[in-house]
CSV table of C-alpha atoms in Angstrom, one decimal:
chain,number,residue,atom,x,y,z
A,37,MET,CA,15.2,-25.4,-85.3
A,38,LYS,CA,17.0,-22.5,-87.0
A,39,THR,CA,18.7,-25.0,-89.3
A,40,LYS,CA,15.5,-26.6,-90.4
A,41,LEU,CA,14.1,-23.1,-91.2
A,42,LYS,CA,17.0,-22.2,-93.4
A,43,ILE,CA,16.8,-25.5,-95.4
A,44,SER,CA,13.1,-24.7,-96.0
A,45,GLY,CA,14.0,-21.3,-97.3
A,46,ILE,CA,16.5,-22.7,-99.8
A,47,PHE,CA,13.8,-25.2,-101.0
A,48,VAL,CA,11.4,-22.4,-101.6
A,49,VAL,CA,14.0,-20.4,-103.6
A,50,PHE,CA,14.7,-23.5,-105.7
A,51,ILE,CA,11.0,-24.0,-106.5
A,52,ALA,CA,10.8,-20.4,-107.5
A,53,MET,CA,13.6,-20.7,-109.9
A,54,LEU,CA,11.9,-23.7,-111.7
A,55,LEU,CA,8.7,-21.6,-112.0
A,56,LEU,CA,10.8,-18.8,-113.5
A,57,MET,CA,12.3,-20.9,-116.0
A,58,GLY,CA,8.9,-22.3,-117.1
A,59,ALA,CA,7.5,-18.8,-117.5
A,60,VAL,CA,10.3,-17.6,-119.8
A,61,SER,CA,9.9,-20.6,-122.0
A,62,ALA,CA,6.2,-19.7,-122.5
A,63,SER,CA,7.4,-16.4,-124.1
A,64,ASP,CA,4.9,-14.4,-122.2
A,65,GLU,CA,7.0,-11.6,-120.7
A,66,SER,CA,4.3,-9.7,-119.0
A,67,ILE,CA,2.9,-12.8,-117.3
A,68,SER,CA,6.5,-13.9,-116.5
A,69,ASN,CA,7.3,-10.6,-114.8
A,70,HIS,CA,4.1,-10.6,-112.9
A,71,THR,CA,4.7,-14.2,-111.8
A,72,ILE,CA,8.3,-13.5,-110.8
A,73,SER,CA,7.3,-10.5,-108.9
A,74,GLU,CA,4.6,-12.4,-107.2
A,75,VAL,CA,6.9,-15.3,-106.4
A,76,GLU,CA,9.6,-13.0,-105.2
A,77,THR,CA,7.2,-11.2,-103.0
A,78,THR,CA,5.8,-14.5,-101.7
A,79,GLU,CA,9.4,-15.8,-101.2
A,80,LEU,CA,10.5,-12.7,-99.4
A,81,ASN,CA,7.3,-12.7,-97.3
A,82,ALA,CA,7.9,-16.3,-96.5
A,83,ASP,CA,11.4,-15.7,-95.5
A,84,ASP,CA,10.4,-12.7,-93.4
A,85,SER,CA,7.7,-14.8,-91.7
A,86,VAL,CA,10.2,-17.6,-91.1
A,87,LEU,CA,12.7,-15.1,-89.8
A,88,SER,CA,10.0,-13.5,-87.7
A,89,LEU,CA,8.8,-16.8,-86.4
A,90,GLU,CA,12.4,-17.8,-85.7
A,91,SER,CA,12.9,-14.6,-83.7
A,92,ALA,CA,9.6,-15.3,-81.9
A,93,ASP,CA,10.8,-18.8,-80.9
A,94,ASP,CA,13.9,-17.3,-79.6
A,95,ASN,CA,11.9,-14.8,-77.5
A,96,ILE,CA,9.6,-17.5,-76.2
A,97,ILE,CA,12.5,-19.7,-75.2
A,98,LYS,CA,14.3,-16.8,-73.5
A,99,GLU,CA,11.1,-15.7,-71.8
A,100,LYS,CA,10.4,-19.2,-70.5
A,101,GLU,CA,14.0,-19.6,-69.4
A,102,SER,CA,13.7,-16.2,-67.6
A,103,THR,CA,10.4,-17.2,-66.0
A,104,GLN,CA,11.8,-20.5,-64.8
A,105,ASP,CA,14.8,-18.8,-63.4
A,106,SER,CA,12.7,-16.3,-61.6
A,107,THR,CA,10.4,-19.0,-60.2
A,108,ILE,CA,13.4,-21.0,-59.0
A,109,THR,CA,14.9,-18.0,-57.4
A,110,GLN,CA,11.7,-17.1,-55.6
A,111,THR,CA,11.2,-20.6,-54.5
A,112,ASN,CA,14.7,-20.8,-53.1
A,113,ASP,CA,14.4,-17.5,-51.4
A,114,ASN,CA,11.3,-18.7,-49.6
A,115,THR,CA,12.9,-22.0,-48.7
A,116,LEU,CA,15.9,-20.2,-47.2
A,117,GLY,CA,13.7,-17.9,-45.3
A,118,ASN,CA,11.9,-20.8,-43.6
A,119,SER,CA,15.1,-22.6,-42.8
A,120,THR,CA,16.3,-19.7,-40.5
A,121,GLY,CA,13.4,-20.4,-38.1
A,122,GLU,CA,12.2,-16.8,-38.0
A,123,ASN,CA,8.4,-17.3,-37.6
A,124,THR,CA,8.6,-20.7,-36.0
A,125,THR,CA,5.9,-21.7,-33.6
A,126,THR,CA,5.9,-24.4,-31.0
A,127,GLU,CA,2.9,-26.6,-30.4
A,128,GLY,CA,2.4,-27.1,-26.8
A,129,VAL,CA,0.2,-29.5,-24.7
A,130,ILE,CA,-1.6,-28.1,-21.6
A,131,THR,CA,-2.0,-30.7,-18.8
A,132,ALA,CA,-4.1,-30.3,-15.5
A,133,SER,CA,-6.3,-32.4,-13.3
A,134,ASP,CA,-9.8,-32.0,-11.7
A,135,LEU,CA,-9.8,-30.8,-8.1
A,136,LYS,CA,-12.2,-31.0,-5.2
A,137,THR,CA,-11.2,-29.0,-2.1
A,138,GLU,CA,-12.7,-27.0,0.8
A,139,TYR,CA,-13.3,-23.3,0.7
A,140,HIS,CA,-10.1,-21.4,1.4
A,141,SER,CA,-8.1,-24.5,1.7
A,142,GLY,CA,-5.1,-22.8,0.1
A,143,LYS,CA,-4.7,-25.7,-2.4
A,144,THR,CA,-3.5,-24.9,-5.9
A,145,ILE,CA,-4.1,-26.6,-9.3
A,146,LYS,CA,-0.9,-27.6,-11.0
A,147,VAL,CA,-0.9,-26.9,-14.7
A,148,THR,CA,2.0,-27.9,-17.1
A,149,VAL,CA,2.7,-26.8,-20.6
A,150,THR,CA,5.0,-29.1,-22.6
A,151,ASP,CA,6.4,-29.2,-26.1
A,152,LYS,CA,4.3,-31.8,-28.1
A,153,THR,CA,7.4,-32.9,-29.9
A,154,THR,CA,10.1,-33.0,-27.3
A,155,GLY,CA,8.0,-33.3,-24.1
A,156,LYS,CA,10.0,-30.5,-22.4
A,157,GLY,CA,8.4,-27.8,-20.3
A,158,ILE,CA,7.6,-24.4,-21.9
A,159,ALA,CA,7.8,-21.1,-20.2
A,160,THR,CA,4.8,-19.3,-21.5
A,161,THR,CA,1.6,-17.4,-20.5
A,162,LEU,CA,-1.7,-19.0,-19.8
A,163,LYS,CA,-5.3,-17.6,-19.6
A,164,VAL,CA,-7.6,-19.1,-17.0
A,165,GLN,CA,-11.3,-18.8,-16.7
A,166,TYR,CA,-13.5,-20.1,-13.9
A,167,VAL,CA,-16.9,-20.6,-15.5
A,168,GLN,CA,-20.0,-21.2,-13.3
A,169,ASN,CA,-23.5,-21.7,-14.8
A,170,GLY,CA,-22.3,-20.5,-18.1
A,171,LYS,CA,-20.9,-17.3,-16.8
A,172,ILE,CA,-17.3,-16.3,-16.1
A,173,ALA,CA,-16.9,-16.0,-12.3
A,174,LYS,CA,-13.2,-15.1,-12.5
A,175,GLU,CA,-10.3,-14.9,-15.0
A,176,ALA,CA,-6.7,-14.3,-14.7
A,177,SER,CA,-3.3,-14.7,-16.4
A,178,TYR,CA,-0.5,-17.0,-15.1
A,179,LYS,CA,3.0,-17.6,-16.3
A,180,THR,CA,4.7,-21.0,-16.3
A,181,ASP,CA,8.2,-21.4,-15.0
A,182,SER,CA,11.2,-22.8,-17.0
A,183,ASN,CA,9.8,-26.3,-16.4
A,184,GLY,CA,6.5,-25.3,-17.8
A,185,VAL,CA,4.7,-25.4,-14.5
A,186,ALA,CA,2.2,-22.9,-13.0
A,187,GLN,CA,0.3,-23.2,-9.7
A,188,ILE,CA,-3.1,-21.8,-10.0
A,189,THR,CA,-4.9,-20.6,-6.9
A,190,THR,CA,-8.4,-21.7,-6.0
A,191,ALA,CA,-9.7,-18.9,-3.7
A,192,LEU,CA,-13.3,-19.0,-4.9
A,193,PRO,CA,-16.7,-19.2,-3.1
A,194,VAL,CA,-18.3,-22.6,-2.7
A,195,GLY,CA,-19.6,-24.0,-6.0
A,196,LYS,CA,-18.8,-26.1,-9.0
A,197,TYR,CA,-16.7,-24.5,-11.7
A,198,VAL,CA,-15.4,-25.4,-15.2
A,199,PHE,CA,-11.8,-24.6,-15.0
A,200,LYS,CA,-10.8,-23.5,-18.5
A,201,ILE,CA,-7.1,-23.2,-19.3
A,202,SER,CA,-5.9,-21.8,-22.7
A,203,HIS,CA,-2.7,-20.4,-24.1
A,204,ASP,CA,-2.3,-16.7,-24.7
A,205,ASP,CA,-1.2,-16.8,-28.3
A,206,THR,CA,-0.3,-13.1,-28.3
A,207,LYS,CA,2.6,-13.5,-25.8
A,208,ASP,CA,5.0,-15.8,-27.7
A,209,ASN,CA,5.4,-18.2,-30.6
A,210,VAL,CA,3.5,-21.0,-28.9
A,211,THR,CA,0.2,-22.5,-29.6
A,212,ALA,CA,-1.8,-24.9,-27.4
A,213,ALA,CA,-5.3,-26.2,-27.4
A,214,ALA,CA,-7.6,-25.2,-24.5
A,215,VAL,CA,-8.2,-27.7,-21.7
A,216,SER,CA,-11.2,-27.8,-19.4
A,217,LYS,CA,-11.3,-29.3,-15.9
A,218,VAL,CA,-13.8,-29.4,-13.1
A,219,LEU,CA,-13.1,-27.5,-9.9
A,220,SER,CA,-15.4,-28.2,-6.9
A,221,ILE,CA,-15.2,-25.9,-3.9
A,222,VAL,CA,-17.1,-27.4,-0.9
A,223,LYS,CA,-17.9,-25.8,2.5
A,224,THR,CA,-15.2,-25.8,5.2
A,225,THR,CA,-15.8,-27.4,8.6
A,226,THR,CA,-14.7,-25.5,11.6
A,227,LYS,CA,-14.3,-25.9,15.4
A,228,VAL,CA,-14.9,-23.2,18.0
A,229,THR,CA,-13.3,-22.9,21.4
A,230,ALA,CA,-14.9,-20.7,24.2
A,231,LYS,CA,-12.1,-19.2,26.3
A,232,LYS,CA,-12.2,-18.7,30.1
A,233,ALA,CA,-13.0,-15.1,30.9
A,234,SER,CA,-12.5,-13.2,34.1
A,235,ALA,CA,-13.0,-9.7,35.5
A,236,TYR,CA,-13.4,-7.9,38.8
A,237,LYS,CA,-16.6,-6.7,40.0
A,238,GLY,CA,-17.6,-3.4,38.5
A,239,TYR,CA,-15.6,-4.0,35.3
A,240,LYS,CA,-16.7,-5.6,32.0
A,241,VAL,CA,-15.9,-9.2,31.2
A,242,THR,CA,-14.8,-10.1,27.7
A,243,LEU,CA,-16.3,-13.3,26.2
A,244,LYS,CA,-14.1,-14.8,23.5
A,245,ALA,CA,-14.6,-17.6,21.0
A,246,VAL,CA,-11.7,-18.7,18.8
A,247,LEU,CA,-12.4,-20.3,15.4
A,248,SER,CA,-10.3,-22.4,13.2
A,249,LYS,CA,-10.6,-24.9,10.3
A,250,THR,CA,-10.9,-28.5,11.3
A,251,LYS,CA,-8.4,-29.9,8.8
A,252,ASP,CA,-5.5,-27.5,9.0
A,253,GLY,CA,-6.2,-25.3,12.0
A,254,LYS,CA,-6.0,-22.1,10.0
A,255,LYS,CA,-8.0,-19.1,11.2
A,256,VAL,CA,-11.6,-18.4,10.2
A,257,ASN,CA,-12.1,-14.7,9.3
A,258,GLU,CA,-15.7,-14.5,8.3
A,259,GLY,CA,-19.2,-15.3,9.7
A,260,LYS,CA,-20.8,-14.7,13.1
A,261,VAL,CA,-20.8,-16.3,16.5
A,262,LYS,CA,-23.7,-16.4,18.9
A,263,PHE,CA,-22.9,-16.1,22.7
A,264,LYS,CA,-25.4,-17.0,25.4
A,265,ILE,CA,-24.9,-16.1,29.0
A,266,ASN,CA,-27.0,-15.2,32.0
A,267,GLY,CA,-30.2,-15.5,30.0
A,268,LYS,CA,-29.0,-13.1,27.2
A,269,THR,CA,-27.9,-13.7,23.6
A,270,TYR,CA,-25.3,-11.7,21.7
A,271,THR,CA,-24.3,-12.1,18.0
A,272,VAL,CA,-20.9,-10.9,17.0
A,273,LYS,CA,-18.9,-10.8,13.7
A,274,VAL,CA,-15.7,-12.9,13.5
A,275,LYS,CA,-12.5,-10.9,13.0
A,276,ASN,CA,-8.9,-12.3,12.7
A,277,GLY,CA,-10.1,-15.8,13.8
A,278,ALA,CA,-12.0,-14.8,16.9
A,279,ALA,CA,-15.3,-13.2,18.1
A,280,THR,CA,-15.3,-11.1,21.3
A,281,LYS,CA,-18.0,-9.4,23.3
A,282,LYS,CA,-17.6,-7.2,26.4
A,283,ILE,CA,-20.5,-7.4,28.9
A,284,LYS,CA,-21.0,-6.4,32.5
A,285,LEU,CA,-21.9,-8.9,35.1
A,286,THR,CA,-22.9,-7.6,38.5
A,287,LYS,CA,-22.5,-10.6,40.8
A,288,VAL,CA,-19.3,-12.0,42.1
A,289,LYS,CA,-19.5,-15.6,40.9
A,290,THR,CA,-18.6,-18.0,38.1
A,291,TYR,CA,-21.0,-17.9,35.1
A,292,LYS,CA,-21.3,-20.5,32.3
A,293,TYR,CA,-21.7,-19.3,28.7
A,294,THR,CA,-21.9,-21.0,25.2
A,295,ALA,CA,-20.5,-19.9,21.8
A,296,GLN,CA,-21.5,-21.2,18.4
A,297,PHE,CA,-20.4,-20.4,14.9
A,298,LEU,CA,-23.5,-19.8,12.9
A,299,GLY,CA,-22.0,-20.7,9.4
A,300,ASN,CA,-22.5,-19.0,6.1
A,301,GLU,CA,-22.6,-19.9,2.4
A,302,ASN,CA,-18.9,-21.0,2.5
A,303,ILE,CA,-18.5,-22.5,6.0
A,304,LYS,CA,-20.6,-25.0,7.9
A,305,LYS,CA,-22.3,-24.3,11.2
A,306,CYS,CA,-20.4,-25.9,14.1
A,307,LYS,CA,-21.2,-27.4,17.4
A,308,VAL,CA,-21.9,-25.4,20.5
A,309,ALA,CA,-18.8,-24.8,22.8
A,310,SER,CA,-19.0,-24.1,26.5
A,311,GLY,CA,-16.9,-21.7,28.6
A,312,LYS,CA,-16.7,-19.9,32.0
A,313,ALA,CA,-16.8,-16.3,32.9
A,314,VAL,CA,-15.7,-15.5,36.4
A,315,VAL,CA,-16.5,-12.3,38.2
A,316,LYS,CA,-14.0,-11.6,41.0
A,317,ASN,CA,-14.3,-9.4,44.0
A,318,THR,CA,-12.4,-6.1,44.1
A,319,TYR,CA,-10.6,-4.9,47.2
A,320,GLU,CA,-10.5,-1.5,48.9
A,321,THR,CA,-7.0,-0.6,50.0
A,322,LYS,CA,-5.4,1.6,52.7
A,323,ILE,CA,-2.0,3.2,53.2
A,324,VAL,CA,-0.3,2.9,56.5
A,325,VAL,CA,2.6,5.2,57.2
A,326,ASN,CA,3.8,7.0,60.4
A,327,ASN,CA,5.1,10.5,60.9
A,328,ILE,CA,8.9,10.7,61.1
A,329,ARG,CA,10.7,12.8,63.7
A,330,GLY,CA,14.3,13.5,64.2
A,331,GLN,CA,17.1,16.0,64.3
A,332,SER,CA,18.1,18.2,61.4
A,333,GLY,CA,20.2,16.5,58.9
A,334,ASP,CA,19.4,13.0,60.1
A,335,LYS,CA,18.9,10.2,57.5
A,336,VAL,CA,16.0,8.0,58.4
A,337,LYS,CA,14.7,4.7,57.0
A,338,TYR,CA,11.0,4.2,56.9
A,339,GLN,CA,8.3,2.4,54.9
A,340,ILE,CA,4.8,2.8,53.5
A,341,GLN,CA,2.5,-0.2,53.7
A,342,VAL,CA,-0.3,-0.9,51.2
A,343,LEU,CA,-3.0,-3.2,52.6
A,344,THR,CA,-6.5,-4.2,51.9
A,345,GLN,CA,-9.2,-3.1,54.3
A,346,SER,CA,-8.9,-6.5,56.0
A,347,GLY,CA,-5.2,-6.1,56.5
A,348,LYS,CA,-3.9,-8.3,53.7
A,349,LYS,CA,-0.8,-7.2,51.7
A,350,VAL,CA,-1.4,-5.7,48.3
A,351,THR,CA,0.9,-7.6,45.9
A,352,SER,CA,1.0,-5.2,43.0
A,353,GLY,CA,0.7,-1.5,42.0
A,354,GLN,CA,2.7,1.6,42.7
A,355,VAL,CA,2.9,4.5,45.3
A,356,LYS,CA,3.3,8.0,44.2
A,357,ILE,CA,4.9,10.3,46.8
A,358,THR,CA,4.7,14.2,46.4
A,359,TRP,CA,6.1,17.0,48.5
A,360,ASN,CA,6.9,20.7,47.9
A,361,GLY,CA,6.2,20.3,44.1
A,362,LYS,CA,8.4,17.2,43.8
A,363,SER,CA,7.3,13.6,43.2
A,364,LEU,CA,8.6,10.1,43.3
A,365,VAL,CA,7.0,6.8,42.1
A,366,CYS,CA,7.9,3.5,43.7
A,367,ASN,CA,6.7,-0.1,43.1
A,368,VAL,CA,4.9,-2.0,45.8
A,369,THR,CA,6.7,-5.2,46.7
A,370,ASN,CA,4.9,-7.6,49.0
A,371,GLY,CA,2.7,-4.8,50.3
A,372,VAL,CA,5.6,-2.4,51.2
A,373,VAL,CA,7.5,0.5,49.8
A,374,LYS,CA,10.8,1.2,51.5
A,375,LEU,CA,12.3,4.7,51.6
A,376,ILE,CA,15.2,6.7,53.0
A,377,GLY,CA,14.6,10.4,53.9
A,378,THR,CA,16.9,13.3,55.1
A,379,LEU,CA,15.3,15.6,57.7
A,380,GLY,CA,15.5,19.3,56.9
A,381,GLY,CA,17.1,22.1,59.0
A,382,ASN,CA,15.9,25.4,57.9
A,383,PHE,CA,14.7,26.7,61.2
A,384,LYS,CA,12.9,29.9,61.9
A,385,GLU,CA,14.6,31.9,64.7
A,386,THR,CA,12.7,34.5,66.8
A,387,ILE,CA,14.4,36.6,69.6
A,388,LYS,CA,12.6,38.3,72.4
A,389,GLY,CA,14.9,39.9,74.9
A,390,ASN,CA,17.2,37.2,76.1
A,391,ASP,CA,14.8,34.5,75.0
A,392,TYR,CA,15.3,32.5,71.7
A,393,TYR,CA,12.5,30.7,69.9
A,394,TYR,CA,13.1,28.0,67.4
A,395,LYS,CA,10.2,26.5,65.5
A,396,GLN,CA,10.5,22.8,64.4
A,397,PHE,CA,10.9,22.2,60.7
A,398,THR,CA,8.1,20.2,59.0
A,399,THR,CA,7.8,18.7,55.5
A,400,LYS,CA,4.4,17.4,54.5
A,401,PHE,CA,4.0,14.4,52.2
A,402,LYS,CA,1.1,12.7,50.3
A,403,ALA,CA,1.3,9.0,49.4
A,404,LYS,CA,-1.2,7.7,46.8
A,405,TYR,CA,-1.6,4.0,45.9
A,406,ILE,CA,-2.0,3.5,42.1
A,407,PRO,CA,-3.3,0.0,41.2
A,408,THR,CA,-1.9,-1.9,38.2
A,409,SER,CA,-4.6,-4.5,38.5
A,410,LEU,CA,-8.4,-4.2,38.5
A,411,LYS,CA,-8.3,-6.3,41.7
A,412,TYR,CA,-7.5,-3.3,43.9
A,413,LYS,CA,-8.9,0.3,44.3
A,414,GLU,CA,-7.0,3.5,44.8
A,415,SER,CA,-6.2,4.9,48.3
A,416,SER,CA,-4.1,7.7,49.8
A,417,ALA,CA,-2.7,9.0,53.0
A,418,LYS,CA,-0.8,12.0,54.3
A,419,TYR,CA,2.3,12.0,56.6
A,420,LYS,CA,5.1,14.4,57.6
A,421,MET,CA,8.7,14.6,58.5
A,422,VAL,CA,9.6,16.8,61.5
A,423,SER,CA,13.1,17.9,62.4
A,424,THR,CA,13.7,19.5,65.7
A,425,TYR,CA,16.3,22.2,66.7
A,426,LYS,CA,19.5,21.0,68.3
A,427,CYS,CA,21.2,23.4,70.6
A,428,GLY,CA,24.7,24.2,69.5
A,429,VAL,CA,25.9,24.7,73.1
A,430,CYS,CA,24.5,21.7,74.9
A,431,GLY,CA,23.1,19.6,72.1
A,432,LYS,CA,19.6,19.5,73.7
A,433,THR,CA,16.6,19.2,71.2
A,434,ASP,CA,13.9,20.5,73.5
A,435,SER,CA,13.3,23.8,75.4
A,436,HIS,CA,15.9,24.6,78.0
A,437,THR,CA,17.8,27.5,79.8
A,438,HIS,CA,21.4,28.7,79.5
A,439,ILE,CA,23.3,31.0,81.9
A,440,VAL,CA,26.0,33.0,80.1
A,441,ASN,CA,28.1,35.5,82.2
A,442,GLY,CA,25.5,35.5,84.9
A,443,THR,CA,22.7,36.1,82.4
A,444,SER,CA,19.9,33.7,82.0
A,445,THR,CA,19.0,32.8,78.4
A,446,LYS,CA,16.0,30.7,77.5
A,447,ILE,CA,15.8,28.6,74.4
A,448,TYR,CA,12.4,27.5,73.3
A,449,VAL,CA,11.8,24.7,70.7
A,450,VAL,CA,8.2,25.0,69.6
């Protein structure tokens, strides 16, 4: 383009020269000067314009080239930035199924999140809403494992719910469309067992009904049970899988009673169960033990018997023996407590003239029967160990007379 502009300039100068020559030949100097001046001015202005335009073309070309370079550089920068994977998001697919189950069955809903492209599981975070009648009954967050699996609990009251699962887009670079499923919780069926109850007369008997789910045998921990016995009705709350009621029955006999789970909004009412409550007789007891006599220092074996008033052996319980501030507790075995005792010898001596008085040594004991079963009642008895004086001269243990050096000496054992 610059070459063309320069040729045009030469052509303009050539035309100007022809005009100049024509003007001189006309012999009009003033007009010629004016014309030359005008042509020169026009020629110079034309050259300036051409030069200015030429310069402007250069600028335009450079500006366009510069703009193109900048655009290319910017585009390349963006392309490179995307190729690093820095803001990459993964499109996930949420998979779940409808579920119908009993109340508190313990069943879970399996939810899987997989990569839409590769089909591999994605470890991510889910938001779950249980919607009932257009209102959110419960909502929670769950995390899937490395295989993209989460087990969602279904511990909800009886009813029909829309189970809406969506992805928590704030947690990671994963997106996934929400999925809605139907969760139906129906009433649980139960069975009740009335346990056999027993007590001894004068004590309360405990009625007990055990409740469990029909399908899996798990405990039922809510609702109420109605007991009927001896013409009376008792309603009791269920705790830890059972309902219990303590009552007093006066007669010694076997009673029949019924137990029925009344049901509630989550659990069905069950059939009536029958049981027995036995009131047993209690037994008065007695302790049989004899006083022990012997000489000072003797070891003696003896026994304490624990019997019913009719003479039958008591088969359980303990006997507590106390003496001089001391005590000993022994178990009753087949109606007997076996013991070994040592007779004391701290005798009191009284001298009157040639007569000597020795009082026998006595230790008093108390035996008390302590029942470990409500079948028997307490009883107690007293007994004693008596040790008598033994003469150091003749070995006699009763009152007698000695003659020493012609003098009569009497020894009294009292």
